[in-house]
Amino acid sequence: MTTASDRPIPPVPDADAAGSAARADAPTVADLGNGVWTVPVPIPNNPLGCTLVYVLETDAGPVLVDAGWDDPISYRALVDGLVEVGTSIEDVHGVLVTHAHPDHHGLSEKVREVSGAWIALHAADAQQVEQINAAPRAAWLRHHLEVLTLAGAPQEAVDALTALRTRGADDGTRPRLRYAVPDRELVHGELAPAPGRAVRTVWTPGHTPGHVCLHLEDGDGRLLSGDHLLPSITPHIGLYDDAEEADPLGDFLASLTRVARLPITGVLPAHEHVFTDAAGRAAEVARLHEVRLAALHARLRERSLTLWQIAEGMDWNRPWARLGAQNRQLALSEAAAHLRHLVKRGRAAAEAHGDPVRYTAL
């Protein structure tokens, strides 16, 4: 989710966008030079179309950067794409996962099962994987309903999310989904396990707490940016930690600065297409969020608002009335991230009394 001026990454499948993966301008398998290939892996029924999985040639065999969505169509595209590259799914040596979202990490387990490959992930996202794998559906639903109630959501919003989360579900005791547990850790500043190559791990929290980019230092200089830096869309920045000290938007803005300082010759993103001006794009995205923060502060100067009122008054990629229950939940999380960052800057605060909590400008 983000403002109308910069298209967002849709974080969940969107039934209204069925067939978008088969667009005429969809990317194809391509040799990007210096032992780097791209294999587009479809995300069924999602306007993003696909995840760009990158294949790095290494001394031990192909290493993937991300694996794609866990779906038979997606898996077939990955298998066929690797054959077109000149290798096979069975030959994959490892998977470097930029972050633990299903369009990036979903197929990692399948790749490991077929090839015996290791999976590497940053520790912060590995912790989230453990939490997701352990938490039963009922616990997730209770948590999200509590968030809605505290935000001041109307009863119909609570009912809509309950219906969505319980439709066709089990008794609520099983995890809502299960992700592959990584074998290796990606550590900021260290080289990623790509034998014979110099691939530096750059920690870029914000979209997730453990998101990483990968800087090709072996005579290349390009950045495998995952979802952190994209040519014309921006990643969802929501609350990924209930702790009050967490500041995902602050993390994201700091990560943009960190990337902008690197000697980058080109950007290989996980969606859309390659581009060159990493520092320029990072500055553009930072300005976008500053505009949103200023607009939020101006609204809070006019009157105090609940979190729900803040979210429904922000600019999203489609009108609030057309957002379904799950996308409203994501919008609420992104609004909360912006609000928390304003609080961290000393520009807003919760009022002393009120149920639900209301916020005002300082």
Tab-separated table of C-alpha atoms in Angstrom:
chain	number	residue	atom	x	y	z
A	1	MET	CA	0.000	0.000	0.000
A	2	THR	CA	1.118	3.553	-0.649
A	3	THR	CA	0.005	6.860	-2.082
A	4	ALA	CA	-1.689	7.221	-5.418
A	5	SER	CA	1.390	8.953	-6.833
A	6	ASP	CA	3.509	5.821	-6.602
A	7	ARG	CA	1.948	2.433	-7.308
A	8	PRO	CA	2.146	-0.082	-4.432
A	9	ILE	CA	3.190	-3.675	-4.205
A	10	PRO	CA	-0.077	-5.582	-3.684
A	11	PRO	CA	0.908	-7.803	-0.742
A	12	VAL	CA	-1.806	-10.411	-1.305
A	13	PRO	CA	-3.413	-11.999	-4.378
A	14	ASP	CA	-6.057	-9.785	-5.937
A	15	ALA	CA	-8.855	-11.627	-7.700
A	16	ASP	CA	-9.678	-8.527	-9.751
A	17	ALA	CA	-6.308	-8.818	-11.451
A	18	ALA	CA	-6.600	-12.392	-12.716
A	19	GLY	CA	-4.605	-12.978	-15.845
A	20	SER	CA	-2.211	-10.100	-15.286
A	21	ALA	CA	0.735	-12.504	-15.254
A	22	ALA	CA	0.111	-13.209	-18.915
A	23	ARG	CA	0.465	-9.586	-20.045
A	24	ALA	CA	2.060	-9.047	-23.419
A	25	ASP	CA	4.862	-7.056	-21.769
A	26	ALA	CA	5.630	-9.767	-19.196
A	27	PRO	CA	9.385	-10.312	-18.666
A	28	THR	CA	11.134	-13.377	-20.034
A	29	VAL	CA	14.177	-15.444	-19.080
A	30	ALA	CA	17.229	-13.298	-19.805
A	31	ASP	CA	21.023	-13.381	-19.552
A	32	LEU	CA	21.984	-10.193	-17.684
A	33	GLY	CA	25.719	-10.760	-18.030
A	34	ASN	CA	28.517	-11.615	-15.588
A	35	GLY	CA	26.901	-14.919	-14.684
A	36	VAL	CA	23.523	-13.454	-13.706
A	37	TRP	CA	20.224	-14.587	-15.207
A	38	THR	CA	16.643	-13.643	-14.475
A	39	VAL	CA	13.725	-16.108	-14.427
A	40	PRO	CA	10.242	-14.558	-14.039
A	41	VAL	CA	8.077	-16.693	-11.755
A	42	PRO	CA	4.325	-15.898	-11.924
A	43	ILE	CA	2.284	-14.853	-8.896
A	44	PRO	CA	-1.144	-16.226	-9.835
A	45	ASN	CA	-4.023	-13.735	-9.707
A	46	ASN	CA	-1.887	-10.821	-8.589
A	47	PRO	CA	-1.380	-7.516	-10.434
A	48	LEU	CA	2.360	-7.719	-9.782
A	49	GLY	CA	2.476	-10.430	-12.416
A	50	CYS	CA	5.634	-12.183	-11.283
A	51	THR	CA	8.636	-12.303	-9.025
A	52	LEU	CA	11.958	-11.909	-10.801
A	53	VAL	CA	14.046	-14.791	-9.503
A	54	TYR	CA	17.754	-14.280	-10.209
A	55	VAL	CA	20.157	-17.119	-10.944
A	56	LEU	CA	23.798	-16.598	-10.001
A	57	GLU	CA	26.402	-18.842	-11.613
A	58	THR	CA	28.805	-19.995	-8.867
A	59	ASP	CA	31.643	-22.499	-8.538
A	60	ALA	CA	29.255	-24.919	-6.801
A	61	GLY	CA	26.342	-24.544	-9.210
A	62	PRO	CA	23.427	-22.130	-9.568
A	63	VAL	CA	22.383	-20.084	-6.555
A	64	LEU	CA	18.930	-18.515	-6.640
A	65	VAL	CA	18.063	-15.116	-5.264
A	66	ASP	CA	14.489	-15.732	-4.057
A	67	ALA	CA	12.391	-18.645	-5.290
A	68	GLY	CA	8.884	-17.362	-6.031
A	69	TRP	CA	5.309	-18.114	-5.026
A	70	ASP	CA	4.350	-21.627	-3.908
A	71	ASP	CA	1.966	-22.693	-6.678
A	72	PRO	CA	2.180	-25.408	-9.364
A	73	ILE	CA	2.133	-22.774	-12.129
A	74	SER	CA	4.927	-20.852	-10.426
A	75	TYR	CA	7.003	-23.976	-9.836
A	76	ARG	CA	6.671	-25.063	-13.465
A	77	ALA	CA	7.833	-21.612	-14.601
A	78	LEU	CA	10.879	-21.842	-12.321
A	79	VAL	CA	11.739	-25.365	-13.513
A	80	ASP	CA	11.351	-24.451	-17.194
A	81	GLY	CA	13.226	-21.186	-16.710
A	82	LEU	CA	16.223	-22.936	-15.193
A	83	VAL	CA	16.310	-25.322	-18.155
A	84	GLU	CA	16.319	-22.304	-20.474
A	85	VAL	CA	19.230	-20.866	-18.478
A	86	GLY	CA	21.099	-24.107	-19.118
A	87	THR	CA	20.772	-25.804	-15.760
A	88	SER	CA	18.049	-27.573	-13.762
A	89	ILE	CA	16.131	-27.370	-10.505
A	90	GLU	CA	18.034	-30.446	-9.291
A	91	ASP	CA	21.361	-28.606	-9.717
A	92	VAL	CA	20.481	-25.626	-7.518
A	93	HIS	CA	23.146	-25.203	-4.843
A	94	GLY	CA	21.373	-22.701	-2.593
A	95	VAL	CA	18.663	-20.062	-2.247
A	96	LEU	CA	19.432	-16.552	-0.987
A	97	VAL	CA	16.103	-15.197	0.244
A	98	THR	CA	15.818	-11.410	0.342
A	99	HIS	CA	12.878	-11.605	2.765
A	100	ALA	CA	10.269	-14.038	4.049
A	101	HIS	CA	7.215	-13.038	2.025
A	102	PRO	CA	5.380	-15.756	0.073
A	103	ASP	CA	6.195	-14.383	-3.387
A	104	HIS	CA	9.904	-14.650	-2.505
A	105	HIS	CA	10.214	-17.464	0.026
A	106	GLY	CA	7.193	-19.587	-0.922
A	107	LEU	CA	8.965	-22.077	-3.206
A	108	SER	CA	12.166	-22.317	-1.157
A	109	GLU	CA	11.129	-25.552	0.537
A	110	LYS	CA	10.176	-27.192	-2.755
A	111	VAL	CA	13.550	-26.248	-4.242
A	112	ARG	CA	15.321	-27.698	-1.209
A	113	GLU	CA	13.318	-30.930	-1.404
A	114	VAL	CA	14.211	-31.482	-5.059
A	115	SER	CA	17.838	-30.338	-5.055
A	116	GLY	CA	19.095	-30.579	-1.491
A	117	ALA	CA	19.955	-26.888	-1.650
A	118	TRP	CA	20.493	-24.811	1.489
A	119	ILE	CA	18.302	-21.785	2.246
A	120	ALA	CA	19.758	-18.561	3.654
A	121	LEU	CA	17.756	-15.785	5.355
A	122	HIS	CA	18.461	-12.882	7.696
A	123	ALA	CA	17.992	-13.755	11.380
A	124	ALA	CA	15.196	-11.206	11.909
A	125	ASP	CA	13.065	-12.767	9.169
A	126	ALA	CA	14.035	-16.269	10.303
A	127	GLN	CA	12.516	-15.358	13.674
A	128	GLN	CA	9.319	-14.269	11.957
A	129	VAL	CA	9.218	-17.575	10.080
A	130	GLU	CA	9.375	-19.415	13.409
A	131	GLN	CA	6.527	-17.310	14.800
A	132	ILE	CA	4.348	-17.831	11.718
A	133	ASN	CA	4.988	-21.564	11.679
A	134	ALA	CA	4.122	-21.907	15.367
A	135	ALA	CA	1.073	-19.654	15.680
A	136	PRO	CA	-2.322	-21.309	15.119
A	137	ARG	CA	-4.896	-19.584	12.935
A	138	ALA	CA	-7.078	-18.763	15.930
A	139	ALA	CA	-4.255	-16.819	17.593
A	140	TRP	CA	-3.608	-14.773	14.454
A	141	LEU	CA	-7.302	-13.970	14.149
A	142	ARG	CA	-7.544	-12.882	17.793
A	143	HIS	CA	-4.530	-10.625	17.349
A	144	HIS	CA	-5.881	-8.943	14.222
A	145	LEU	CA	-9.324	-8.453	15.746
A	146	GLU	CA	-7.718	-6.805	18.769
A	147	VAL	CA	-5.804	-4.484	16.432
A	148	LEU	CA	-9.026	-3.514	14.677
A	149	THR	CA	-10.828	-2.856	17.962
A	150	LEU	CA	-8.011	-0.708	19.370
A	151	ALA	CA	-7.902	1.215	16.081
A	152	GLY	CA	-11.573	2.142	16.385
A	153	ALA	CA	-12.795	0.047	13.457
A	154	PRO	CA	-16.561	-0.260	12.988
A	155	GLN	CA	-18.218	-3.583	13.766
A	156	GLU	CA	-18.747	-4.366	10.077
A	157	ALA	CA	-14.961	-4.272	9.555
A	158	VAL	CA	-14.456	-6.694	12.438
A	159	ASP	CA	-17.130	-8.992	11.010
A	160	ALA	CA	-15.643	-8.833	7.499
A	161	LEU	CA	-12.167	-9.854	8.709
A	162	THR	CA	-13.623	-12.662	10.824
A	163	ALA	CA	-15.521	-13.995	7.809
A	164	LEU	CA	-12.411	-13.787	5.620
A	165	ARG	CA	-10.132	-15.542	8.102
A	166	THR	CA	-12.553	-18.341	8.971
A	167	ARG	CA	-13.858	-19.100	5.467
A	168	GLY	CA	-13.001	-22.727	4.689
A	169	ALA	CA	-10.598	-22.864	7.610
A	170	ASP	CA	-9.938	-25.752	9.993
A	171	ASP	CA	-10.678	-25.644	13.722
A	172	GLY	CA	-8.065	-22.898	14.152
A	173	THR	CA	-5.443	-25.025	15.901
A	174	ARG	CA	-3.117	-25.408	12.910
A	175	PRO	CA	-0.728	-22.684	11.658
A	176	ARG	CA	-2.218	-20.429	8.989
A	177	LEU	CA	0.658	-21.373	6.666
A	178	ARG	CA	4.153	-22.795	6.882
A	179	TYR	CA	7.437	-21.423	5.563
A	180	ALA	CA	10.772	-23.138	5.040
A	181	VAL	CA	13.106	-22.808	8.008
A	182	PRO	CA	16.499	-21.555	6.736
A	183	ASP	CA	19.733	-23.530	7.030
A	184	ARG	CA	22.035	-20.502	6.920
A	185	GLU	CA	22.027	-16.899	8.066
A	186	LEU	CA	22.589	-13.808	5.945
A	187	VAL	CA	24.598	-11.339	8.028
A	188	HIS	CA	24.885	-7.645	7.248
A	189	GLY	CA	28.291	-6.726	5.868
A	190	GLU	CA	29.361	-10.321	5.291
A	191	LEU	CA	29.622	-12.174	2.001
A	192	ALA	CA	26.651	-14.365	1.142
A	193	PRO	CA	27.387	-18.087	0.512
A	194	ALA	CA	27.889	-17.910	-3.262
A	195	PRO	CA	31.132	-19.875	-3.903
A	196	GLY	CA	33.562	-18.095	-6.209
A	197	ARG	CA	31.589	-14.818	-6.103
A	198	ALA	CA	31.715	-11.688	-3.953
A	199	VAL	CA	28.091	-11.054	-3.003
A	200	ARG	CA	27.824	-8.676	-0.051
A	201	THR	CA	24.793	-8.802	2.271
A	202	VAL	CA	23.226	-5.396	2.939
A	203	TRP	CA	20.596	-5.356	5.685
A	204	THR	CA	17.681	-3.134	4.643
A	205	PRO	CA	14.877	-3.472	7.231
A	206	GLY	CA	11.569	-1.730	6.666
A	207	HIS	CA	9.471	-3.882	4.355
A	208	THR	CA	10.264	-6.718	6.747
A	209	PRO	CA	12.600	-6.648	9.772
A	210	GLY	CA	15.132	-8.891	8.032
A	211	HIS	CA	14.955	-7.715	4.430
A	212	VAL	CA	18.334	-7.764	2.692
A	213	CYS	CA	19.753	-6.550	-0.579
A	214	LEU	CA	22.725	-8.279	-2.194
A	215	HIS	CA	25.541	-6.214	-3.695
A	216	LEU	CA	27.520	-7.880	-6.481
A	217	GLU	CA	31.073	-6.779	-5.777
A	218	ASP	CA	32.805	-9.206	-8.142
A	219	GLY	CA	33.602	-6.757	-10.935
A	220	ASP	CA	29.926	-5.919	-11.264
A	221	GLY	CA	28.486	-3.386	-8.800
A	222	ARG	CA	24.814	-4.159	-9.390
A	223	LEU	CA	22.400	-4.476	-6.482
A	224	LEU	CA	19.884	-7.295	-6.133
A	225	SER	CA	17.340	-5.149	-4.300
A	226	GLY	CA	14.451	-7.514	-3.514
A	227	ASP	CA	11.442	-5.335	-2.683
A	228	HIS	CA	13.443	-2.592	-0.986
A	229	LEU	CA	14.075	-0.532	-4.102
A	230	LEU	CA	11.829	-0.836	-7.166
A	231	PRO	CA	11.588	1.369	-10.268
A	232	SER	CA	8.025	2.677	-9.967
A	233	ILE	CA	6.259	0.957	-7.074
A	234	THR	CA	6.982	1.075	-3.359
A	235	PRO	CA	6.891	-1.709	-0.766
A	236	HIS	CA	4.310	-1.984	1.971
A	237	ILE	CA	5.717	-0.570	5.215
A	238	GLY	CA	3.642	-1.767	8.148
A	239	LEU	CA	4.156	-2.603	11.797
A	240	TYR	CA	6.105	-5.832	12.053
A	241	ASP	CA	6.589	-5.713	15.804
A	242	ASP	CA	4.069	-4.927	18.552
A	243	ALA	CA	6.820	-3.416	20.693
A	244	GLU	CA	6.382	0.350	21.002
A	245	GLU	CA	10.064	0.982	20.343
A	246	ALA	CA	9.832	-0.596	16.872
A	247	ASP	CA	9.823	1.950	14.039
A	248	PRO	CA	9.548	0.193	10.652
A	249	LEU	CA	9.224	3.411	8.637
A	250	GLY	CA	12.253	4.839	10.404
A	251	ASP	CA	14.098	1.600	9.601
A	252	PHE	CA	13.042	1.851	5.963
A	253	LEU	CA	14.153	5.480	5.567
A	254	ALA	CA	17.524	4.633	7.134
A	255	SER	CA	17.832	1.649	4.780
A	256	LEU	CA	17.211	3.911	1.771
A	257	THR	CA	20.087	6.112	2.927
A	258	ARG	CA	22.322	3.073	3.435
A	259	VAL	CA	21.685	1.831	-0.097
A	260	ALA	CA	22.066	5.281	-1.659
A	261	ARG	CA	25.641	5.452	-0.332
A	262	LEU	CA	26.738	2.228	-2.036
A	263	PRO	CA	28.697	2.274	-5.323
A	264	ILE	CA	25.845	0.775	-7.349
A	265	THR	CA	26.053	0.467	-11.140
A	266	GLY	CA	22.531	-0.880	-11.630
A	267	VAL	CA	19.554	-2.311	-9.750
A	268	LEU	CA	18.096	-5.790	-10.220
A	269	PRO	CA	14.732	-5.619	-8.402
A	270	ALA	CA	12.367	-8.465	-7.584
A	271	HIS	CA	9.519	-6.890	-9.572
A	272	GLU	CA	9.095	-4.797	-12.729
A	273	HIS	CA	12.428	-4.219	-14.506
A	274	VAL	CA	16.094	-3.350	-14.038
A	275	PHE	CA	17.113	0.294	-13.662
A	276	THR	CA	20.225	2.335	-12.969
A	277	ASP	CA	19.797	5.303	-10.614
A	278	ALA	CA	19.649	3.690	-7.182
A	279	ALA	CA	20.442	6.864	-5.236
A	280	GLY	CA	17.918	8.902	-7.214
A	281	ARG	CA	15.155	6.358	-6.700
A	282	ALA	CA	15.971	6.046	-2.991
A	283	ALA	CA	15.668	9.819	-2.597
A	284	GLU	CA	12.394	9.824	-4.528
A	285	VAL	CA	10.851	7.149	-2.299
A	286	ALA	CA	12.053	8.945	0.851
A	287	ARG	CA	10.404	12.174	-0.353
A	288	LEU	CA	7.171	10.267	-0.973
A	289	HIS	CA	7.030	9.156	2.653
A	290	GLU	CA	7.916	12.634	3.911
A	291	VAL	CA	4.932	13.980	1.969
A	292	ARG	CA	2.678	11.384	3.586
A	293	LEU	CA	4.007	12.237	7.040
A	294	ALA	CA	3.416	15.946	6.461
A	295	ALA	CA	-0.129	15.292	5.257
A	296	LEU	CA	-0.857	13.134	8.303
A	297	HIS	CA	0.527	15.782	10.654
A	298	ALA	CA	-1.655	18.430	9.009
A	299	ARG	CA	-4.771	16.279	9.504
A	300	LEU	CA	-3.933	15.699	13.165
A	301	ARG	CA	-3.564	19.449	13.687
A	302	GLU	CA	-7.162	19.903	12.532
A	303	ARG	CA	-8.615	17.324	14.942
A	304	SER	CA	-7.708	14.204	16.873
A	305	LEU	CA	-8.231	10.915	15.024
A	306	THR	CA	-8.353	7.201	15.713
A	307	LEU	CA	-6.003	4.955	13.763
A	308	TRP	CA	-8.948	3.724	11.686
A	309	GLN	CA	-9.873	7.311	10.762
A	310	ILE	CA	-6.254	8.014	9.857
A	311	ALA	CA	-6.111	4.990	7.540
A	312	GLU	CA	-9.402	5.642	5.768
A	313	GLY	CA	-8.345	9.232	5.081
A	314	MET	CA	-4.979	8.376	3.490
A	315	ASP	CA	-4.366	7.954	-0.239
A	316	TRP	CA	-4.139	4.323	-1.336
A	317	ASN	CA	-3.826	2.636	-4.701
A	318	ARG	CA	-7.629	2.447	-4.882
A	319	PRO	CA	-10.458	4.145	-2.963
A	320	TRP	CA	-10.920	3.006	0.641
A	321	ALA	CA	-14.430	1.758	-0.135
A	322	ARG	CA	-12.990	-0.654	-2.713
A	323	LEU	CA	-10.390	-2.177	-0.403
A	324	GLY	CA	-11.322	-5.625	0.863
A	325	ALA	CA	-10.936	-6.714	4.475
A	326	GLN	CA	-7.391	-8.001	4.073
A	327	ASN	CA	-6.116	-4.975	2.186
A	328	ARG	CA	-7.758	-2.676	4.749
A	329	GLN	CA	-5.809	-4.567	7.399
A	330	LEU	CA	-2.597	-3.902	5.478
A	331	ALA	CA	-3.552	-0.257	4.986
A	332	LEU	CA	-4.176	0.033	8.712
A	333	SER	CA	-0.725	-1.394	9.402
A	334	GLU	CA	0.945	1.069	7.034
A	335	ALA	CA	-0.996	3.974	8.559
A	336	ALA	CA	0.157	2.784	11.987
A	337	ALA	CA	3.781	2.746	10.810
A	338	HIS	CA	3.513	6.359	9.645
A	339	LEU	CA	1.771	7.393	12.842
A	340	ARG	CA	4.393	5.674	15.003
A	341	HIS	CA	7.172	7.433	13.104
A	342	LEU	CA	5.488	10.807	13.705
A	343	VAL	CA	5.325	9.931	17.403
A	344	LYS	CA	9.030	8.983	17.368
A	345	ARG	CA	9.813	12.392	15.844
A	346	GLY	CA	7.842	14.126	18.592
A	347	ARG	CA	5.238	15.400	16.119
A	348	ALA	CA	2.205	13.445	17.415
A	349	ALA	CA	0.973	11.718	20.557
A	350	ALA	CA	-1.919	9.698	21.911
A	351	GLU	CA	-4.469	11.606	23.951
A	352	ALA	CA	-4.520	10.776	27.652
A	353	HIS	CA	-8.029	9.353	27.671
A	354	GLY	CA	-10.262	7.715	25.109
A	355	ASP	CA	-11.514	4.378	23.936
A	356	PRO	CA	-10.513	3.840	21.184
A	357	VAL	CA	-7.261	5.789	21.404
A	358	ARG	CA	-7.160	9.068	19.499
A	359	TYR	CA	-4.053	10.877	18.308
A	360	THR	CA	-3.255	14.544	17.961
A	361	ALA	CA	-0.444	16.646	16.494
A	362	LEU	CA	2.290	18.231	18.610
